[in-house]
Coordinates of C-alpha atoms in Angstrom, one line a residue:
M1 CA -46.7 5.6 -40.5
H2 CA -42.9 5.5 -40.5
Y3 CA -41.4 1.9 -40.7
H4 CA -38.1 0.9 -39.4
H5 CA -35.7 -0.1 -42.2
D6 CA -35.2 -3.6 -40.9
T7 CA -39.0 -4.3 -41.4
F8 CA -38.4 -4.6 -45.1
S9 CA -36.2 -6.8 -47.3
S10 CA -33.5 -4.7 -48.9
A11 CA -34.9 -2.9 -51.9
S12 CA -31.5 -3.0 -53.5
L13 CA -31.7 -6.8 -53.6
L14 CA -35.2 -6.6 -55.3
F15 CA -34.0 -4.1 -57.9
P16 CA -30.5 -5.1 -59.0
R17 CA -28.8 -2.2 -60.8
A18 CA -27.6 -2.6 -64.4
P19 CA -24.4 -0.8 -65.5
A20 CA -24.8 2.8 -66.6
T21 CA -23.9 2.0 -70.2
A22 CA -24.5 4.1 -73.3
E23 CA -27.3 1.7 -74.2
A24 CA -29.0 2.3 -70.9
M25 CA -28.7 6.1 -71.5
D26 CA -30.3 5.7 -74.9
D27 CA -33.1 3.6 -73.4
A28 CA -34.0 6.3 -70.9
V29 CA -37.7 7.0 -69.9
Y30 CA -39.2 10.5 -70.3
L31 CA -39.5 12.4 -67.1
S32 CA -43.0 13.7 -67.4
L33 CA -43.5 15.1 -63.9
S34 CA -47.2 14.5 -64.5
S35 CA -48.2 12.1 -61.7
T36 CA -49.0 13.0 -58.1
P37 CA -48.4 11.5 -54.7
T38 CA -51.5 10.3 -52.8
S39 CA -50.5 8.2 -49.8
A40 CA -49.6 9.2 -46.2
E41 CA -46.4 7.1 -46.5
V42 CA -45.1 8.9 -49.6
S43 CA -46.1 12.3 -48.1
S44 CA -44.0 11.5 -45.1
L45 CA -41.1 10.6 -47.4
I46 CA -41.5 13.8 -49.4
E47 CA -41.6 15.9 -46.2
A48 CA -38.4 14.3 -44.9
L49 CA -36.6 14.9 -48.2
S50 CA -37.8 18.4 -48.4
T51 CA -36.6 19.2 -44.9
E52 CA -33.2 17.7 -45.6
I53 CA -32.8 19.6 -48.9
E54 CA -33.9 22.9 -47.4
C55 CA -31.7 22.5 -44.3
S56 CA -28.7 21.8 -46.5
N57 CA -29.4 25.0 -48.4
G58 CA -29.9 27.1 -45.2
A59 CA -33.6 27.8 -46.1
Q60 CA -35.6 29.4 -43.3
R61 CA -39.1 28.1 -44.4
K62 CA -40.5 25.2 -46.3
S63 CA -41.4 25.5 -49.9
P64 CA -44.7 24.0 -51.2
K65 CA -43.3 24.2 -54.7
L66 CA -40.3 22.1 -53.8
R67 CA -42.5 19.5 -52.1
R68 CA -44.6 19.2 -55.3
A69 CA -41.5 18.9 -57.4
I70 CA -40.1 16.1 -55.2
G71 CA -43.4 14.3 -55.4
A72 CA -43.7 14.5 -59.2
L73 CA -40.0 13.5 -59.5
L74 CA -40.4 10.5 -57.2
A75 CA -43.6 9.4 -59.1
D76 CA -41.6 9.0 -62.3
L77 CA -38.4 7.6 -60.8
L78 CA -40.2 5.0 -58.7
H79 CA -42.4 4.0 -61.6
A80 CA -39.3 2.6 -63.4
P81 CA -36.6 2.3 -60.7
H82 CA -34.2 0.4 -62.9
A83 CA -34.1 3.0 -65.7
F84 CA -32.5 6.3 -66.4
H85 CA -35.0 9.1 -67.0
Y86 CA -34.4 12.0 -69.3
R87 CA -35.5 15.6 -69.5
S88 CA -34.0 18.8 -70.6
L89 CA -33.2 20.9 -67.6
H90 CA -33.2 24.2 -69.4
P91 CA -35.9 26.7 -68.2
K92 CA -37.7 27.2 -71.5
P93 CA -39.3 23.7 -71.8
F94 CA -40.8 24.2 -68.3
T95 CA -42.8 27.3 -69.5
G96 CA -46.4 26.8 -68.6
S97 CA -45.8 23.5 -66.7
E98 CA -47.5 22.9 -63.4
I99 CA -44.1 21.8 -61.9
G100 CA -41.7 24.7 -62.5
Y101 CA -38.1 24.7 -63.5
K102 CA -36.5 26.2 -60.3
P103 CA -38.1 23.8 -57.9
T104 CA -37.4 20.8 -60.2
K105 CA -33.8 21.8 -60.5
K106 CA -33.6 22.3 -56.7
A107 CA -35.1 18.9 -56.1
I108 CA -32.7 17.1 -58.4
D109 CA -29.7 18.9 -57.2
G110 CA -30.7 18.3 -53.5
L111 CA -31.3 14.6 -54.0
K112 CA -28.0 14.3 -55.8
V113 CA -26.2 16.0 -52.9
L114 CA -27.9 13.6 -50.5
G115 CA -26.5 10.7 -52.5
Y116 CA -30.0 9.5 -53.8
L117 CA -29.6 10.4 -57.5
D118 CA -27.2 9.4 -60.2
V119 CA -27.3 12.5 -62.5
R120 CA -25.7 12.5 -66.0
P121 CA -25.7 16.2 -67.3
G122 CA -27.1 16.8 -70.8
F123 CA -25.2 18.6 -73.5
R124 CA -25.8 20.4 -76.8
R125 CA -23.0 21.2 -79.3
S126 CA -23.4 24.3 -81.4
G127 CA -22.2 24.9 -85.0
P128 CA -22.1 22.0 -87.5
L129 CA -22.8 19.4 -84.8
A130 CA -26.0 21.1 -83.5
Q131 CA -27.8 17.8 -83.9
D132 CA -25.5 16.2 -81.4
Q133 CA -27.3 16.7 -78.1
K134 CA -28.6 14.7 -75.2
A135 CA -30.9 15.7 -72.4
T136 CA -29.9 15.2 -68.7
R137 CA -30.3 11.6 -67.5
I138 CA -31.1 10.8 -63.9
R139 CA -31.7 7.5 -62.0
L140 CA -32.3 6.6 -58.4
Q141 CA -29.4 5.3 -56.5
L142 CA -29.9 1.9 -54.7
Q143 CA -29.6 3.4 -51.3
F144 CA -32.7 5.6 -52.0
L145 CA -34.8 2.5 -52.6
D146 CA -33.8 1.2 -49.2
Y147 CA -34.5 4.6 -47.7
A148 CA -37.9 4.9 -49.3
S149 CA -38.8 1.4 -48.1
S150 CA -38.3 2.5 -44.5
F151 CA -41.3 4.8 -45.1
G152 CA -43.4 2.0 -46.5
V153 CA -42.9 3.1 -50.1
C154 CA -41.8 0.5 -52.6
P155 CA -42.0 0.6 -56.5
T156 CA -43.9 -2.7 -56.6
K157 CA -46.8 -0.8 -54.9
W158 CA -46.6 2.3 -57.1
G159 CA -50.4 2.6 -57.5
D160 CA -50.8 2.7 -53.8
H161 CA -48.8 5.8 -53.5
F162 CA -49.2 7.8 -56.7
L163 CA -51.9 8.8 -59.1
A164 CA -51.1 8.8 -62.8
A165 CA -52.1 11.8 -64.9
P166 CA -55.4 11.5 -66.7
I167 CA -55.4 9.7 -70.1
G168 CA -54.8 12.1 -72.9
S169 CA -56.2 11.9 -76.4
Y170 CA -53.7 13.8 -78.6
N171 CA -50.0 13.3 -79.2
P172 CA -48.3 16.6 -80.3
E173 CA -45.6 14.4 -81.9
P174 CA -47.4 11.5 -83.5
I175 CA -44.7 11.1 -86.2
Q176 CA -41.0 10.8 -85.2
L177 CA -37.9 10.3 -87.3
R178 CA -34.6 9.0 -86.2
A179 CA -31.2 8.5 -87.8
Q180 CA -30.1 5.0 -88.4
S181 CA -28.5 3.3 -85.3
E182 CA -24.8 2.8 -85.4
R183 CA -22.2 0.9 -83.5
N184 CA -19.4 2.4 -81.4
V185 CA -15.8 1.2 -81.2
R186 CA -16.9 -1.6 -78.9
R187 CA -19.5 -2.8 -81.4
R188 CA -22.3 -1.7 -79.0
R189 CA -25.4 -0.5 -80.9
L190 CA -26.3 3.1 -80.3
S191 CA -29.8 4.5 -80.9
G192 CA -30.0 7.0 -83.7
K193 CA -30.6 10.6 -82.9
R194 CA -34.0 12.3 -83.2
L195 CA -34.2 14.2 -86.5
A196 CA -36.5 17.2 -87.3
I197 CA -39.5 16.7 -89.6
N198 CA -40.6 19.5 -91.9
P199 CA -43.9 20.7 -90.3
D200 CA -45.3 21.3 -93.8
D201 CA -44.6 17.7 -94.9
A202 CA -48.0 16.6 -96.3
I203 CA -47.2 12.9 -95.8
A204 CA -46.2 13.4 -92.1
I205 CA -49.4 15.5 -91.6
R206 CA -51.6 12.9 -93.0
M207 CA -49.9 10.1 -91.1
G208 CA -50.0 12.1 -87.9
R209 CA -53.7 12.7 -88.2
R210 CA -54.4 9.1 -88.6
V211 CA -52.4 8.2 -85.5
N212 CA -54.2 10.8 -83.5
R213 CA -57.5 9.7 -84.6
I214 CA -56.7 6.4 -83.0
N215 CA -55.3 8.3 -79.9
S216 CA -58.6 10.2 -79.7
L217 CA -60.3 7.0 -78.5
R218 CA -57.8 6.2 -75.8
P219 CA -59.9 7.7 -73.0
T220 CA -62.9 5.4 -73.9
Y221 CA -61.4 2.2 -72.5
T222 CA -59.5 1.1 -69.4
L223 CA -56.4 -1.2 -69.3
A224 CA -54.8 -3.3 -66.5
A225 CA -52.0 -5.8 -66.4
I226 CA -49.5 -7.5 -64.2
E227 CA -45.8 -7.0 -65.0
T228 CA -43.1 -9.4 -63.7
D229 CA -40.1 -7.5 -62.3
G230 CA -38.1 -10.5 -61.2
P231 CA -38.4 -14.0 -59.6
G232 CA -41.4 -13.8 -57.3
L233 CA -41.8 -10.0 -57.8
S234 CA -44.6 -8.5 -59.9
C235 CA -46.4 -5.1 -60.2
V236 CA -50.0 -4.3 -61.0
R237 CA -50.0 -1.8 -63.9
S238 CA -53.1 0.2 -64.4
N239 CA -54.5 2.0 -67.4
R240 CA -52.0 4.8 -68.4
E241 CA -49.1 2.7 -67.1
V242 CA -50.0 -0.1 -69.6
H243 CA -50.6 2.3 -72.5
G244 CA -50.9 6.0 -73.0
L245 CA -50.7 7.3 -76.6
F246 CA -49.3 6.0 -79.9
F247 CA -46.7 7.5 -82.2
R248 CA -45.1 6.2 -85.4
S249 CA -41.3 6.0 -85.5
F250 CA -39.4 6.1 -88.8
T251 CA -35.7 5.6 -89.6
Q252 CA -33.7 7.7 -92.0
I253 CA -31.2 5.2 -93.6
K254 CA -27.7 6.5 -93.8
G255 CA -26.9 7.8 -97.3
E256 CA -30.5 7.9 -98.4
K257 CA -32.7 10.9 -99.0
S258 CA -35.0 11.6 -96.0
S259 CA -38.4 10.0 -96.4
L260 CA -41.0 8.4 -94.2
N261 CA -40.9 4.9 -95.8
K262 CA -38.5 3.0 -93.5
G263 CA -39.7 1.5 -90.3
G264 CA -42.9 3.3 -89.2
R265 CA -44.1 0.9 -86.5
L266 CA -46.6 2.1 -83.9
Y267 CA -45.0 2.6 -80.5
S268 CA -46.8 3.1 -77.2
Q269 CA -46.1 5.8 -74.6
G270 CA -46.6 3.1 -72.0
R271 CA -45.1 -0.2 -70.9
Y272 CA -47.0 -3.0 -72.6
Q273 CA -44.7 -3.4 -75.6
Q274 CA -41.9 -4.1 -73.3
F275 CA -43.8 -6.8 -71.4
S276 CA -42.8 -10.4 -71.8
R277 CA -45.2 -12.6 -73.7
N278 CA -46.5 -14.0 -70.5
D279 CA -47.1 -10.6 -69.0
R280 CA -48.9 -9.4 -72.1
A281 CA -51.3 -12.3 -71.5
T282 CA -52.4 -10.6 -68.3
I283 CA -53.6 -7.5 -70.0
T284 CA -57.3 -6.8 -69.6
I285 CA -59.4 -4.3 -71.7
D286 CA -62.4 -2.9 -69.7
G287 CA -61.9 -5.9 -67.3
E288 CA -62.1 -8.5 -70.1
A289 CA -59.3 -11.0 -70.8
T290 CA -57.4 -10.5 -74.0
V291 CA -55.8 -12.6 -76.8
E292 CA -52.8 -11.9 -78.9
I293 CA -53.1 -12.6 -82.6
D294 CA -49.8 -13.1 -84.5
I295 CA -49.0 -13.0 -88.2
S296 CA -46.9 -16.2 -88.7
A297 CA -43.5 -15.6 -90.3
C298 CA -44.6 -12.0 -91.2
H299 CA -41.4 -10.7 -92.8
L300 CA -40.6 -13.9 -94.6
T301 CA -44.2 -13.9 -96.0
I302 CA -43.6 -10.3 -97.3
V303 CA -40.3 -11.3 -98.9
Y304 CA -42.0 -14.3 -100.7
A305 CA -44.8 -12.0 -101.8
R306 CA -42.4 -9.4 -103.2
N307 CA -41.0 -12.2 -105.3
G308 CA -44.4 -13.4 -106.5
M309 CA -44.5 -16.5 -104.3
K310 CA -46.7 -17.7 -101.5
L311 CA -45.1 -19.1 -98.3
D312 CA -46.4 -21.9 -96.2
A313 CA -45.9 -19.8 -93.0
F314 CA -46.8 -22.6 -90.6
A315 CA -44.0 -24.8 -91.9
A316 CA -41.5 -22.0 -92.7
Y317 CA -39.3 -22.8 -89.7
T318 CA -39.7 -26.6 -89.7
I319 CA -36.5 -28.3 -90.8
D320 CA -35.4 -31.8 -89.8
G321 CA -32.5 -31.8 -87.4
F322 CA -33.0 -28.4 -86.0
P323 CA -35.3 -26.9 -83.3
R324 CA -37.9 -24.5 -84.9
A325 CA -36.6 -21.7 -82.7
V326 CA -33.1 -22.0 -84.1
I327 CA -34.3 -21.7 -87.7
K328 CA -36.6 -18.8 -86.8
S329 CA -33.7 -17.1 -85.0
W330 CA -31.5 -17.3 -88.1
V331 CA -34.2 -16.1 -90.5
T332 CA -35.1 -13.2 -88.1
M333 CA -31.6 -11.9 -87.7
T334 CA -30.8 -12.4 -91.4
L335 CA -33.8 -10.3 -92.5
G336 CA -32.7 -7.6 -90.1
H337 CA -29.2 -7.5 -91.6
S338 CA -27.7 -6.9 -95.0
K339 CA -25.7 -10.1 -95.3
F340 CA -25.3 -13.6 -93.8
H341 CA -23.7 -13.7 -90.4
R342 CA -20.4 -15.5 -89.9
A343 CA -21.2 -16.4 -86.3
W344 CA -24.1 -16.2 -83.9
P345 CA -24.1 -12.8 -82.1
K346 CA -23.5 -13.1 -78.4
A347 CA -26.7 -11.2 -77.6
T348 CA -28.8 -13.6 -79.8
V349 CA -27.2 -16.6 -78.1
D350 CA -27.9 -15.1 -74.6
R351 CA -31.6 -14.3 -75.5
M352 CA -32.2 -17.8 -76.8
W353 CA -30.6 -19.4 -73.7
D354 CA -32.7 -17.2 -71.4
K355 CA -36.0 -17.7 -73.4
F356 CA -35.7 -21.5 -73.3
N357 CA -34.2 -21.8 -69.8
G358 CA -30.9 -23.1 -71.0
E359 CA -32.4 -25.9 -73.2
I360 CA -31.3 -24.3 -76.5
N361 CA -27.7 -23.2 -76.9
L362 CA -27.3 -21.7 -80.4
R363 CA -23.6 -22.6 -80.3
D364 CA -24.6 -26.3 -80.5
Y365 CA -25.8 -25.5 -84.1
P366 CA -23.0 -24.2 -86.3
I367 CA -24.3 -21.2 -88.1
K368 CA -23.1 -22.3 -91.5
D369 CA -25.0 -25.6 -91.1
V370 CA -28.2 -23.7 -90.2
E371 CA -27.6 -21.3 -93.1
A372 CA -27.3 -24.2 -95.6
A373 CA -30.5 -25.8 -94.2
V374 CA -32.5 -22.6 -94.5
L375 CA -31.3 -21.8 -98.0
A376 CA -32.1 -25.3 -99.1
K377 CA -35.7 -24.8 -97.8
H378 CA -36.0 -21.2 -98.9
P379 CA -33.8 -20.8 -102.1
L380 CA -35.0 -17.2 -102.7
L381 CA -33.0 -16.1 -99.6
R382 CA -29.8 -17.0 -101.4
E383 CA -30.0 -13.6 -103.0
W384 CA -30.7 -11.7 -99.8
P385 CA -27.3 -10.0 -99.6
S386 CA -27.9 -8.3 -102.9
S387 CA -31.6 -7.8 -102.5
P388 CA -33.0 -4.3 -102.8
I389 CA -35.4 -5.1 -100.0
R390 CA -34.1 -4.4 -96.4
W391 CA -35.3 -4.5 -92.8
G392 CA -36.6 -0.9 -93.1
D393 CA -38.8 -1.9 -96.0
L394 CA -40.1 -5.0 -94.3
Q395 CA -41.0 -3.0 -91.2
Y396 CA -42.7 -0.3 -93.2
E397 CA -44.9 -2.7 -95.0
E398 CA -45.7 -4.5 -91.8
S399 CA -46.4 -1.1 -90.1
E400 CA -48.9 -0.2 -92.9
V401 CA -50.8 -3.4 -92.3
M402 CA -50.8 -2.9 -88.6
I403 CA -51.9 0.8 -88.5
D404 CA -54.7 0.1 -90.9
T405 CA -55.8 -2.9 -88.8
V406 CA -55.7 -0.8 -85.5
Y407 CA -57.4 2.1 -87.2
T408 CA -60.2 0.0 -88.7
L409 CA -60.8 -1.9 -85.5
S410 CA -60.7 1.1 -83.2
V411 CA -62.3 3.8 -85.3
E412 CA -64.7 1.9 -87.5
H413 CA -65.6 -1.1 -85.2
G414 CA -65.1 0.5 -81.7
I415 CA -62.7 -2.3 -80.8
P416 CA -59.5 -1.2 -78.9
A417 CA -56.4 -2.9 -80.4
L418 CA -52.9 -2.9 -79.0
P419 CA -50.2 -3.6 -81.7
V420 CA -46.9 -5.4 -80.8
H421 CA -45.0 -5.2 -84.1
D422 CA -46.6 -8.0 -86.1
S423 CA -49.3 -8.9 -83.6
I424 CA -52.3 -7.3 -82.0
I425 CA -53.9 -7.6 -78.6
V426 CA -57.8 -7.4 -78.4
A427 CA -60.5 -8.4 -76.0
A428 CA -61.2 -12.2 -76.3
S429 CA -64.8 -11.6 -77.4
K430 CA -63.5 -9.6 -80.4
I431 CA -61.1 -12.2 -81.8
E432 CA -63.0 -13.2 -84.9
T433 CA -63.6 -9.6 -86.0
A434 CA -59.9 -8.8 -85.3
K435 CA -58.8 -11.8 -87.4
D436 CA -61.0 -10.8 -90.3
V437 CA -59.7 -7.2 -90.3
L438 CA -56.0 -8.2 -89.9
I439 CA -56.4 -10.7 -92.9
A440 CA -58.1 -8.1 -95.0
M441 CA -55.4 -5.4 -94.3
F442 CA -52.6 -7.8 -95.0
E443 CA -54.1 -8.8 -98.3
K444 CA -54.6 -5.2 -99.2
H445 CA -51.0 -4.2 -98.6
I446 CA -49.1 -7.4 -99.3
G447 CA -51.3 -9.2 -101.8
V448 CA -51.5 -12.6 -100.1
K449 CA -53.5 -14.0 -97.3
P450 CA -51.5 -14.4 -94.0
M451 CA -51.5 -17.3 -91.6
L452 CA -52.5 -16.3 -88.1
K453 CA -51.9 -17.9 -84.8
T454 CA -53.2 -17.1 -81.3
D455 CA -52.2 -18.2 -77.8

């Protein structure tokens, strides 16, 4: 059925468009072209688009390959309508793919000509700067969302119109390495470039096998969740949308020899790690409600342990005269930096304001006053600017705890576990086993017993 445009609220109002910044480009989502259209509404939309593209090219007959390419393309783009999506548009990476290079390129070019796509061409520099490269980025234009809605197709009902690819069980790139992020002339943080890993690196091979042993169990359980996209707007996310496969991401610190001992967190090829805390609480595993188990003051506990001390994690951020969130914010950003800040970063101020609905303004708490209060409570942090321990080390130790926890729970106990940095999500009925394993792994790697909290 084809709906008149006025039947729907403007999709452009439901999905406000962020500026096409360098940061937005770096946060692009991979264009997998692996999902397929299923509904009559989206089939009508694809048919209309195919006809327009072929007419503009003077084609005499309709191409089934073009329609399949448009369908796969729309499945990815409508799955994350706010985001840029990336994929190399050179022919070689399409070898053996179900969706071929030529129809994909024709679909992208045609939708761009129709004014429905924002396309940012990729590039690769040869010679000494061969590492400097970026795949093509594409994003839906707002007018396309309105056009799609006239056919009854809206991103908030993605699962009604598309079928995600079957859950896999093996990630060909379970270990990834990136250069350290840097800041441009405007002080905006830019993600580090992907770096090659020696395929014969024994450490990377061992780590990769461990990650893929966890991944091998992914088809054995089913996930669901509800993700909030804005005021009064939510999407039901099913199985592969919530989580696909894991990989570990390491960081090569500038000026240091390459090694897989900085960072190393488990990341999901899915959406759940980007969910808000409230949205994560909606996750179900095989239909069962879940709980999230956090390690209280994880990085600060590790710093204390490395100095031969034990932290009272429950009271770590409690200081008279300051909200707990203010103290936690200072500690978190300090342990992620190499020295004490001279002022609250604007992004930190904005996040705190949004998180507490305007009830906490960090600028009401002079940063030097907060610093003095924290250093009085935690004197060992006075030496932080000269400490050999850095954020990469803290993340690595945390990641070792978490991957051992996830591995033990999933492989040895048959309990699916979803990590979110220093917390894990498990089915509510498995909470006690999960706590026992998490405590045991933390003691194994850090040498002290952590304090845990649950929602």
